[in-house]
JSON list of C-alpha atoms in Angstrom, two decimals:
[
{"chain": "K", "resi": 1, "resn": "UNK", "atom": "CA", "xyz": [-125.41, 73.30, 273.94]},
{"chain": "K", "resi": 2, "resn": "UNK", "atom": "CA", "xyz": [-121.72, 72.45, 275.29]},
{"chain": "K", "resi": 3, "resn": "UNK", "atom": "CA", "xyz": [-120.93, 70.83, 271.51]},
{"chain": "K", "resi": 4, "resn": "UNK", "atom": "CA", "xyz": [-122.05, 74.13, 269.77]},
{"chain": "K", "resi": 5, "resn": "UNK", "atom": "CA", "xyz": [-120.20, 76.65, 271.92]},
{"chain": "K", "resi": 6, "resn": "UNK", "atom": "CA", "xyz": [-117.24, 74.42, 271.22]},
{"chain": "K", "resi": 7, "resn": "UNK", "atom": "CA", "xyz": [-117.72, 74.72, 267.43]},
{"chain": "K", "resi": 8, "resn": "UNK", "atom": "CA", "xyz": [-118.44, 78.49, 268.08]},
{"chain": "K", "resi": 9, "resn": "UNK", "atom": "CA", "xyz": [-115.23, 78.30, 269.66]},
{"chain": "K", "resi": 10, "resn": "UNK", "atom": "CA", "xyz": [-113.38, 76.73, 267.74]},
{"chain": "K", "resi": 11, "resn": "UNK", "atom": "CA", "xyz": [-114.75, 78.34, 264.27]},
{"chain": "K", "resi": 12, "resn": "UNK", "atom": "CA", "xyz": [-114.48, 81.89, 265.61]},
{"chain": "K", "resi": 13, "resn": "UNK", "atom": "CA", "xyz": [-110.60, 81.40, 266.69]},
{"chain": "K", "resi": 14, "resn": "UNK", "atom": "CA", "xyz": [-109.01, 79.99, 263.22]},
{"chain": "K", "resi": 15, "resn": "UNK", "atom": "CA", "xyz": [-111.49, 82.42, 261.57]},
{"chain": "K", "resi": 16, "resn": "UNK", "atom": "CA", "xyz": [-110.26, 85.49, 263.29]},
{"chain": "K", "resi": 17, "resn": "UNK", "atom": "CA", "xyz": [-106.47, 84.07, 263.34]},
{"chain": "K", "resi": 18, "resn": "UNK", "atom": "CA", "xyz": [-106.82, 83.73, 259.31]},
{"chain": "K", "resi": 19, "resn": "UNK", "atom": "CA", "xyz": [-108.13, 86.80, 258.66]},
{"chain": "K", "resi": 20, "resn": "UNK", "atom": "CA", "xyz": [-105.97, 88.77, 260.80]},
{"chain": "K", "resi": 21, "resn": "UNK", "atom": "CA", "xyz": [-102.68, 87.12, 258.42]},
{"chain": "K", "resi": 22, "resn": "UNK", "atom": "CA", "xyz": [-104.79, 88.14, 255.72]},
{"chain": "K", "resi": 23, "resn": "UNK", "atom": "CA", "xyz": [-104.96, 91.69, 257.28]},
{"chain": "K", "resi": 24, "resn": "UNK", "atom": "CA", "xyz": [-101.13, 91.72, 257.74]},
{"chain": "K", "resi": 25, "resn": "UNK", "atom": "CA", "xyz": [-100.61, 90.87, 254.37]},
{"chain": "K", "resi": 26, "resn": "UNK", "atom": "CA", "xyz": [-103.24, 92.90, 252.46]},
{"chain": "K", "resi": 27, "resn": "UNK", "atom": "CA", "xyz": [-102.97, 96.17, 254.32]},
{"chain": "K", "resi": 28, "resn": "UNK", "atom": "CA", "xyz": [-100.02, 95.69, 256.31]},
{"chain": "K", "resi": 29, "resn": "UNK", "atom": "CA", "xyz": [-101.73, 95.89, 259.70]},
{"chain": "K", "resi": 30, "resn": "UNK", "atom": "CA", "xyz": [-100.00, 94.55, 263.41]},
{"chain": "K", "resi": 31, "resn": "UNK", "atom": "CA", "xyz": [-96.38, 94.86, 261.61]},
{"chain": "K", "resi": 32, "resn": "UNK", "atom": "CA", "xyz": [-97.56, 92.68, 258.53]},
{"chain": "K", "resi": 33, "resn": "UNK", "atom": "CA", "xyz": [-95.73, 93.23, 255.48]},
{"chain": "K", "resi": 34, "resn": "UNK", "atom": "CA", "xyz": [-98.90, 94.95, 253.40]},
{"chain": "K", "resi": 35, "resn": "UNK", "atom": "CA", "xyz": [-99.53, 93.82, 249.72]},
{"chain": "K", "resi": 36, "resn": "UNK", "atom": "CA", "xyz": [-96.68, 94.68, 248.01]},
{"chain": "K", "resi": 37, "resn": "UNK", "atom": "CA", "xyz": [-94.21, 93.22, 250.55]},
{"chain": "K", "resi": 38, "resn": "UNK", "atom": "CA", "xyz": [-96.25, 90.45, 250.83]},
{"chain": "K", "resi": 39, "resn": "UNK", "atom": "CA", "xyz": [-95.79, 90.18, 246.80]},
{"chain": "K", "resi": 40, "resn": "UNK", "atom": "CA", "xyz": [-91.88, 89.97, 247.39]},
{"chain": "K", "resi": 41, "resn": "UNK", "atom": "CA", "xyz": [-91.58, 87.85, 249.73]},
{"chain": "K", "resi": 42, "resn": "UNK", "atom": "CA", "xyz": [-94.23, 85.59, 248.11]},
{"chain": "K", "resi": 43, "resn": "UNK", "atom": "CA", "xyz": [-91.62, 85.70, 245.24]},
{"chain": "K", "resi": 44, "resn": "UNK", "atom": "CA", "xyz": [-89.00, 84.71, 247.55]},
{"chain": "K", "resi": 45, "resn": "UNK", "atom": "CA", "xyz": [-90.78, 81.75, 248.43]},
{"chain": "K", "resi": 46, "resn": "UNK", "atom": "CA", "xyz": [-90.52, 80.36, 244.40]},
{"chain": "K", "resi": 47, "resn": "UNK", "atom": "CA", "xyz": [-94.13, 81.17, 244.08]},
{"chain": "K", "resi": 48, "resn": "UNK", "atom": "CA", "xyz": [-94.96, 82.61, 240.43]},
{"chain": "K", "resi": 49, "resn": "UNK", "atom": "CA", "xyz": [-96.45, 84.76, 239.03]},
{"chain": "K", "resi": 50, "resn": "UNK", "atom": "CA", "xyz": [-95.88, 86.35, 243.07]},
{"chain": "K", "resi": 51, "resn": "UNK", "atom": "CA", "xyz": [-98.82, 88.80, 242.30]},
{"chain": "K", "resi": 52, "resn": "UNK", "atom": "CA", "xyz": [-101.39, 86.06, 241.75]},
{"chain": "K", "resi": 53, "resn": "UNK", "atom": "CA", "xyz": [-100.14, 83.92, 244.89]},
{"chain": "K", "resi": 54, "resn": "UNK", "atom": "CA", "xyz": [-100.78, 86.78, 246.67]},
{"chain": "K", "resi": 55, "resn": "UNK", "atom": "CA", "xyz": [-103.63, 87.70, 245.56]},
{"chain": "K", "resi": 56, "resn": "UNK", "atom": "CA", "xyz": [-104.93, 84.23, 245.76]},
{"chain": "K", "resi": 57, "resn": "UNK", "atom": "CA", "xyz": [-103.48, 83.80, 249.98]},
{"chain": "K", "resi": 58, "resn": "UNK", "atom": "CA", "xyz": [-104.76, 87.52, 250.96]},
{"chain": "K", "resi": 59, "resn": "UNK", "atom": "CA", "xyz": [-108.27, 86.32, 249.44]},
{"chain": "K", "resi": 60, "resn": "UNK", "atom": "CA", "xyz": [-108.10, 83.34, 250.95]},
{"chain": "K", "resi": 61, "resn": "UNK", "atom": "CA", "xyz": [-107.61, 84.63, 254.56]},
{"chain": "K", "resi": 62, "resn": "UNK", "atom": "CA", "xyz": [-109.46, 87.67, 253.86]},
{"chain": "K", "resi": 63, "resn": "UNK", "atom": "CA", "xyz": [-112.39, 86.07, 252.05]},
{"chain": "K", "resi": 64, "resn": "UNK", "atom": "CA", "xyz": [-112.82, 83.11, 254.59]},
{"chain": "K", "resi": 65, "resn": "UNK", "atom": "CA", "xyz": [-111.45, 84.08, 257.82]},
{"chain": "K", "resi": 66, "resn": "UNK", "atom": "CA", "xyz": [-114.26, 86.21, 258.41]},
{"chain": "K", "resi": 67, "resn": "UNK", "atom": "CA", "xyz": [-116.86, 83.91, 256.58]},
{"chain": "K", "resi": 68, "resn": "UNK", "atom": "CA", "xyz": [-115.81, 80.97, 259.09]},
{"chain": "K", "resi": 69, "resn": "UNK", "atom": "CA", "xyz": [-116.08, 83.63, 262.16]},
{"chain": "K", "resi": 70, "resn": "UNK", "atom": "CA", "xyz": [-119.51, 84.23, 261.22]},
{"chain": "K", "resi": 71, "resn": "UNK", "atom": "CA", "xyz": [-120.68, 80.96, 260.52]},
{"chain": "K", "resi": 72, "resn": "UNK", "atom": "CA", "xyz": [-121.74, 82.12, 256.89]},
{"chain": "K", "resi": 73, "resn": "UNK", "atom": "CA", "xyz": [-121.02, 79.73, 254.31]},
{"chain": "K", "resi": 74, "resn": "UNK", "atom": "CA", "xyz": [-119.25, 77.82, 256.26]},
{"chain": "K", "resi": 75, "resn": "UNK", "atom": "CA", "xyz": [-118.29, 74.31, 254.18]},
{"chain": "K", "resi": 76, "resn": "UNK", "atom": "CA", "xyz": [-116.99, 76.90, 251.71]},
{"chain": "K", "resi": 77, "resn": "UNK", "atom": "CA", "xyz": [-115.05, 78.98, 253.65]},
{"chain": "K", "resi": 78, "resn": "UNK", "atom": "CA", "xyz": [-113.77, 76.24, 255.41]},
{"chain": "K", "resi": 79, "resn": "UNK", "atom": "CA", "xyz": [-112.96, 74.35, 252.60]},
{"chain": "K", "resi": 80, "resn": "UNK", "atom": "CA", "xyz": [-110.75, 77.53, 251.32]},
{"chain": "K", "resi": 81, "resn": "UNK", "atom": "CA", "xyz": [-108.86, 77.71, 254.61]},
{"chain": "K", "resi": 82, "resn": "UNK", "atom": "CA", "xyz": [-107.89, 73.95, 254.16]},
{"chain": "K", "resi": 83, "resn": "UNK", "atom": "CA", "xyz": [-106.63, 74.27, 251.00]},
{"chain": "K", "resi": 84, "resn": "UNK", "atom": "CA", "xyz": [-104.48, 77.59, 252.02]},
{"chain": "K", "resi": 85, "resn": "UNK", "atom": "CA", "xyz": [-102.96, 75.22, 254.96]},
{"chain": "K", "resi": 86, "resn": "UNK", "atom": "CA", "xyz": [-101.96, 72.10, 252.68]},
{"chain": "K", "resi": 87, "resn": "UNK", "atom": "CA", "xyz": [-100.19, 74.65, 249.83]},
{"chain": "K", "resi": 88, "resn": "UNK", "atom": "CA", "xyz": [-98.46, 76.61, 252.88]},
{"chain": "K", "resi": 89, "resn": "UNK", "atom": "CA", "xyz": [-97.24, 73.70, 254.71]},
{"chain": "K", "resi": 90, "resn": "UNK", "atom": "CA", "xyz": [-96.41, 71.82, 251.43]},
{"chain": "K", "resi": 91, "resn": "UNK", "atom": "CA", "xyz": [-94.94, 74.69, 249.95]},
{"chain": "K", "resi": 92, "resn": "UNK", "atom": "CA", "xyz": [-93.49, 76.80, 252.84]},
{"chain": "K", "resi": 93, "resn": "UNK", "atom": "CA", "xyz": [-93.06, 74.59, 256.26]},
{"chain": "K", "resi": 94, "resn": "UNK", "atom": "CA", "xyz": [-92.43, 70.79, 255.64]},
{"chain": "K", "resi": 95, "resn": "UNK", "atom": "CA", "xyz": [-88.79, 70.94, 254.72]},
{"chain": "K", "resi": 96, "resn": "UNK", "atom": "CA", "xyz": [-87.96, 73.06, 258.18]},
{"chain": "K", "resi": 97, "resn": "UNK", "atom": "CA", "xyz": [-89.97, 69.96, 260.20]},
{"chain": "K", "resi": 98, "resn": "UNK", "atom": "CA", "xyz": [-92.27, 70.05, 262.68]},
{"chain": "K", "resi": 99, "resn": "UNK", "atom": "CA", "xyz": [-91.80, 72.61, 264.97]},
{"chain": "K", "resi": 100, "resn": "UNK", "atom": "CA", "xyz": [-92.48, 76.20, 264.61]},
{"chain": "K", "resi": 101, "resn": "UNK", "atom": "CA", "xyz": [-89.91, 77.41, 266.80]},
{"chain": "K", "resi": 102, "resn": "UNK", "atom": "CA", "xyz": [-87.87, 76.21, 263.35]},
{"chain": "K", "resi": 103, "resn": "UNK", "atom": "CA", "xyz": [-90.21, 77.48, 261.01]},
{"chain": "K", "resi": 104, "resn": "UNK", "atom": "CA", "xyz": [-91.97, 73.94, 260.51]},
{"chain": "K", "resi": 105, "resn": "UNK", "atom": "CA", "xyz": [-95.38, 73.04, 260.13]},
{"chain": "K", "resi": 106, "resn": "UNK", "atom": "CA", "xyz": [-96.81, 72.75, 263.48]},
{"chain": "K", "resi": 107, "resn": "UNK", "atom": "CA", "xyz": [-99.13, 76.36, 263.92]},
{"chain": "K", "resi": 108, "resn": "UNK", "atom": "CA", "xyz": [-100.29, 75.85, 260.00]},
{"chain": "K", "resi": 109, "resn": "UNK", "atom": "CA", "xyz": [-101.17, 72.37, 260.72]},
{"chain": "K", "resi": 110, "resn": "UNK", "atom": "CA", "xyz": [-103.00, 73.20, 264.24]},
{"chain": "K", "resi": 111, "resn": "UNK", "atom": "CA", "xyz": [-105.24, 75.68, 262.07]},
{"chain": "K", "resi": 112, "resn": "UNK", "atom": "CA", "xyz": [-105.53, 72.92, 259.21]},
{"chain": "K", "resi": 113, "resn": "UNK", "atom": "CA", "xyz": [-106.94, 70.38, 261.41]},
{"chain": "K", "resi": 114, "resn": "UNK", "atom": "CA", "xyz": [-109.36, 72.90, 263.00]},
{"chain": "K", "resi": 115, "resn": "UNK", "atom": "CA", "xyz": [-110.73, 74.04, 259.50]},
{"chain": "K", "resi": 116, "resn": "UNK", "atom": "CA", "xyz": [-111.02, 70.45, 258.42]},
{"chain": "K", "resi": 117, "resn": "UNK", "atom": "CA", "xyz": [-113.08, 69.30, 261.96]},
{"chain": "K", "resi": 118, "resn": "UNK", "atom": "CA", "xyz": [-115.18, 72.70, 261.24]},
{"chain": "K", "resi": 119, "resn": "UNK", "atom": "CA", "xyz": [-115.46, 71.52, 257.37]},
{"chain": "K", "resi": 120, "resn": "UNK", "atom": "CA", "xyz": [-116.89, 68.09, 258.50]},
{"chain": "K", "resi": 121, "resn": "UNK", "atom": "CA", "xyz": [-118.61, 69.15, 261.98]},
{"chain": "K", "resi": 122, "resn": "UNK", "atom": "CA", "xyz": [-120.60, 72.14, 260.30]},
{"chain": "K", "resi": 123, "resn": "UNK", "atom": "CA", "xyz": [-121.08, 75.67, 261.99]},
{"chain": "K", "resi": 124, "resn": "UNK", "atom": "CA", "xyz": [-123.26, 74.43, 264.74]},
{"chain": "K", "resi": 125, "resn": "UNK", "atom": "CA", "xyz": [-126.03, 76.12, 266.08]},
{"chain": "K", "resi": 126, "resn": "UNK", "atom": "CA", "xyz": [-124.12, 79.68, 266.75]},
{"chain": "K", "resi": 127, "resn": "UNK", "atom": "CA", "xyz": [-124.01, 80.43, 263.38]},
{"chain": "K", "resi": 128, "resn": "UNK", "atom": "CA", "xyz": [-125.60, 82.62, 260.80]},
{"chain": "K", "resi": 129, "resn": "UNK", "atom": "CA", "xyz": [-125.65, 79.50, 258.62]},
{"chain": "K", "resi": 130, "resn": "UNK", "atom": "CA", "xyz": [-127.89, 78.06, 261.31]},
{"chain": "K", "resi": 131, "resn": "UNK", "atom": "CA", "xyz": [-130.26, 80.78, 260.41]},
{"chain": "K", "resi": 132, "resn": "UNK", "atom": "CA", "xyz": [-130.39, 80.93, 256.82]},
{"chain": "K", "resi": 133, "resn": "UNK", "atom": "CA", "xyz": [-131.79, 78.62, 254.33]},
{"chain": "K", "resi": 134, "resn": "UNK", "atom": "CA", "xyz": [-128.34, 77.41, 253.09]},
{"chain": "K", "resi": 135, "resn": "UNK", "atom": "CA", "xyz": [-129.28, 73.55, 253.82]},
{"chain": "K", "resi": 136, "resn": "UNK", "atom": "CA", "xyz": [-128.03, 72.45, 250.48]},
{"chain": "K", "resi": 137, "resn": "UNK", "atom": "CA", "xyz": [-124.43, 72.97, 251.67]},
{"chain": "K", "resi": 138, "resn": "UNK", "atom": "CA", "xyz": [-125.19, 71.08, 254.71]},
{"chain": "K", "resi": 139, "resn": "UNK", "atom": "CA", "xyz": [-125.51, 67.59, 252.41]},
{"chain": "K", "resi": 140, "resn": "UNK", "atom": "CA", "xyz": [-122.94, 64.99, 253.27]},
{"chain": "K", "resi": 141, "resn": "UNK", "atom": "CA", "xyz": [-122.45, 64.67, 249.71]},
{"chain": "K", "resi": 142, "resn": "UNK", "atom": "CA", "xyz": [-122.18, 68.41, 249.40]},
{"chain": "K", "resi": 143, "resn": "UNK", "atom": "CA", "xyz": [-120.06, 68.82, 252.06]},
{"chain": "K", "resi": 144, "resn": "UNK", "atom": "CA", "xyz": [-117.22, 66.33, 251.27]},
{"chain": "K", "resi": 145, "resn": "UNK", "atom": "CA", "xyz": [-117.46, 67.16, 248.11]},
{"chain": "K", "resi": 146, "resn": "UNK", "atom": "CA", "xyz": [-116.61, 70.75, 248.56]},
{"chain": "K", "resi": 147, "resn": "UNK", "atom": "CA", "xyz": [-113.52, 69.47, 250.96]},
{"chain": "K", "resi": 148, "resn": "UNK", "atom": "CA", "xyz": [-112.47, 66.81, 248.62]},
{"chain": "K", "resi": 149, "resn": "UNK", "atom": "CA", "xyz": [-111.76, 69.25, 245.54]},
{"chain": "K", "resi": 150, "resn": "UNK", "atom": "CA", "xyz": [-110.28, 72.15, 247.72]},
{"chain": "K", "resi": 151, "resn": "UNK", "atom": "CA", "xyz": [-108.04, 69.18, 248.76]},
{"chain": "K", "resi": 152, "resn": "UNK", "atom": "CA", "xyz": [-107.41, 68.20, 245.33]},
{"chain": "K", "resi": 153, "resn": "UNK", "atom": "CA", "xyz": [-106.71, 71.55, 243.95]},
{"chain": "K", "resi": 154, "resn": "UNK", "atom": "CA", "xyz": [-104.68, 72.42, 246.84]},
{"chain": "K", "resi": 155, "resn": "UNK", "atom": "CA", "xyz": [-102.53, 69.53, 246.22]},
{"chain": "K", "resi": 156, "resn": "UNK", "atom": "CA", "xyz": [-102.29, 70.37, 242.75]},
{"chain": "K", "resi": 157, "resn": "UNK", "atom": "CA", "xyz": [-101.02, 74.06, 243.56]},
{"chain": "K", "resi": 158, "resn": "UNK", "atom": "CA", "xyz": [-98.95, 72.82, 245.60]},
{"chain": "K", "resi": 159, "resn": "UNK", "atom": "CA", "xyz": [-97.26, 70.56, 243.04]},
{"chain": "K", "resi": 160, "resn": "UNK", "atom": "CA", "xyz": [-96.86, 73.35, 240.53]},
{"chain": "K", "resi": 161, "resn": "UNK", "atom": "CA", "xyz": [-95.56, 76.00, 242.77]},
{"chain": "K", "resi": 162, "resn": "UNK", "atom": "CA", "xyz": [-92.99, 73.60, 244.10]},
{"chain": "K", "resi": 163, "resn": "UNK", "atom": "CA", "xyz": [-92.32, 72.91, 240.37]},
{"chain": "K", "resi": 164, "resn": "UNK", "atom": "CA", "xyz": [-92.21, 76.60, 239.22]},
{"chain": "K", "resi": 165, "resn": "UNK", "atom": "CA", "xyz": [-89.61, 76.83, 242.58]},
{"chain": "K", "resi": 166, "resn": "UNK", "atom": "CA", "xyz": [-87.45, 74.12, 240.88]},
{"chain": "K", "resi": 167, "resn": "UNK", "atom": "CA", "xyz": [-87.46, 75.85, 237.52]},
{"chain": "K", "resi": 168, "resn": "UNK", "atom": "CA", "xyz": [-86.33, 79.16, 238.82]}
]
C-alpha cells in the first residue's frame, strides 16, 4: 500500500510538472512563452529546424506528462520523458554545471531520475494501467527495451543538435 502511494506520488508530480512546461510552451499558459516563442528561443538554443524541436519537446511534455499522471501507458510515456531530460540537459544545462540557480542541470536531472525509477518501478497499483489489460508493456524485456531505445535515440538527438549548434 505505502510503496504504491509512493509511485502514485511520485508519477503524478513529474507528470503534472512536465505537462505544465509543455503547457507554457504550447499555449503560453503561467507566463510561458506559447508556441511560437517557444520556436525562437528553441532556435536560440542551436536547435534546427526550431519548428520540429518544438514540436517534438511540446509533444513530449504534452503527450506524456499527462499519460504518466494517469498511469496510462506508462513505460511509454515514461520512456518519452527520459529521453526529453537527457537531450535538455545534454543540449541545454551541462555546460552551466550543476546547479540551477546557474542554469545547470540539477531540476532536469531530479525529473530524469524520477521518470527513469517510474520507467523501471511501473505505475503501481494507482494506476489506470493497473486496470487495463496492457500487461505486455509490463515485460521486463518490454520494459527495458522501451527505456533502452528512448535512451539511445535521445543520445543520438542529442549528438546532432549539438552538431547542427556547431555548424551554425
Amino acid at each position: 500500500m505505502e510503496l504504491d502511494a509512493g509511485i502514485a506520488a511520485l508519477r503524478i508530480t513529474i507528470g503534472l510538472i512536465f505537462a505544465a512546461h509543455g503547457a507554457q510552451k504550447a499555449f503560453g499558459w503561467w507566463k510561458g512563452p506559447g508556441y511560437a516563442g517557444w520556436t525562437g528561443a528553441i532556435g536560440k538554443m542551436g536547435f534546427r529546424p526550431a519548428a520540429l524541436w518544438a514540436f517534438i519537446s511540446i509533444g513530449a511534455e504534452l503527450g506524456a506528462g499527462p499519460l504518466l499522471t494517469l498511469g496510462l501507458l506508462t513505460p511509454l510515456a515514461a520512456a518519452g520523458l527520459v529521453g526529453q531530460g537527457i537531450v535538455i540537459i545534454a543540449r541545454v544545462h551541462w555546460a552551466n554545471g550543476f546547479f540551477s540557480s546557474n542554469g545547470g542541470y540539477e531540476f532536469p536531472l531530479a525529473l530524469l531520475g524520477g521518470s527513469v525509477a517510474i520507467a523501471l518501478s511501473g505505475p503501481g497499483a494507482w494506476s489506470l494501467d493497473a486496470r487495463l489489460p496492457v500487461g505486455l508493456l509490463y515485460e521486463p524485456i518490454v520494459r527495458w527495451g522501451v527505456l533502452l531505445v528512448a535512451i539511445a535515440v535521445a543520445a543520438v538527438a542529442a549528438f546532432l543538435a549539438n552538431r547542427q549548434a556547431a555548424a551554425g
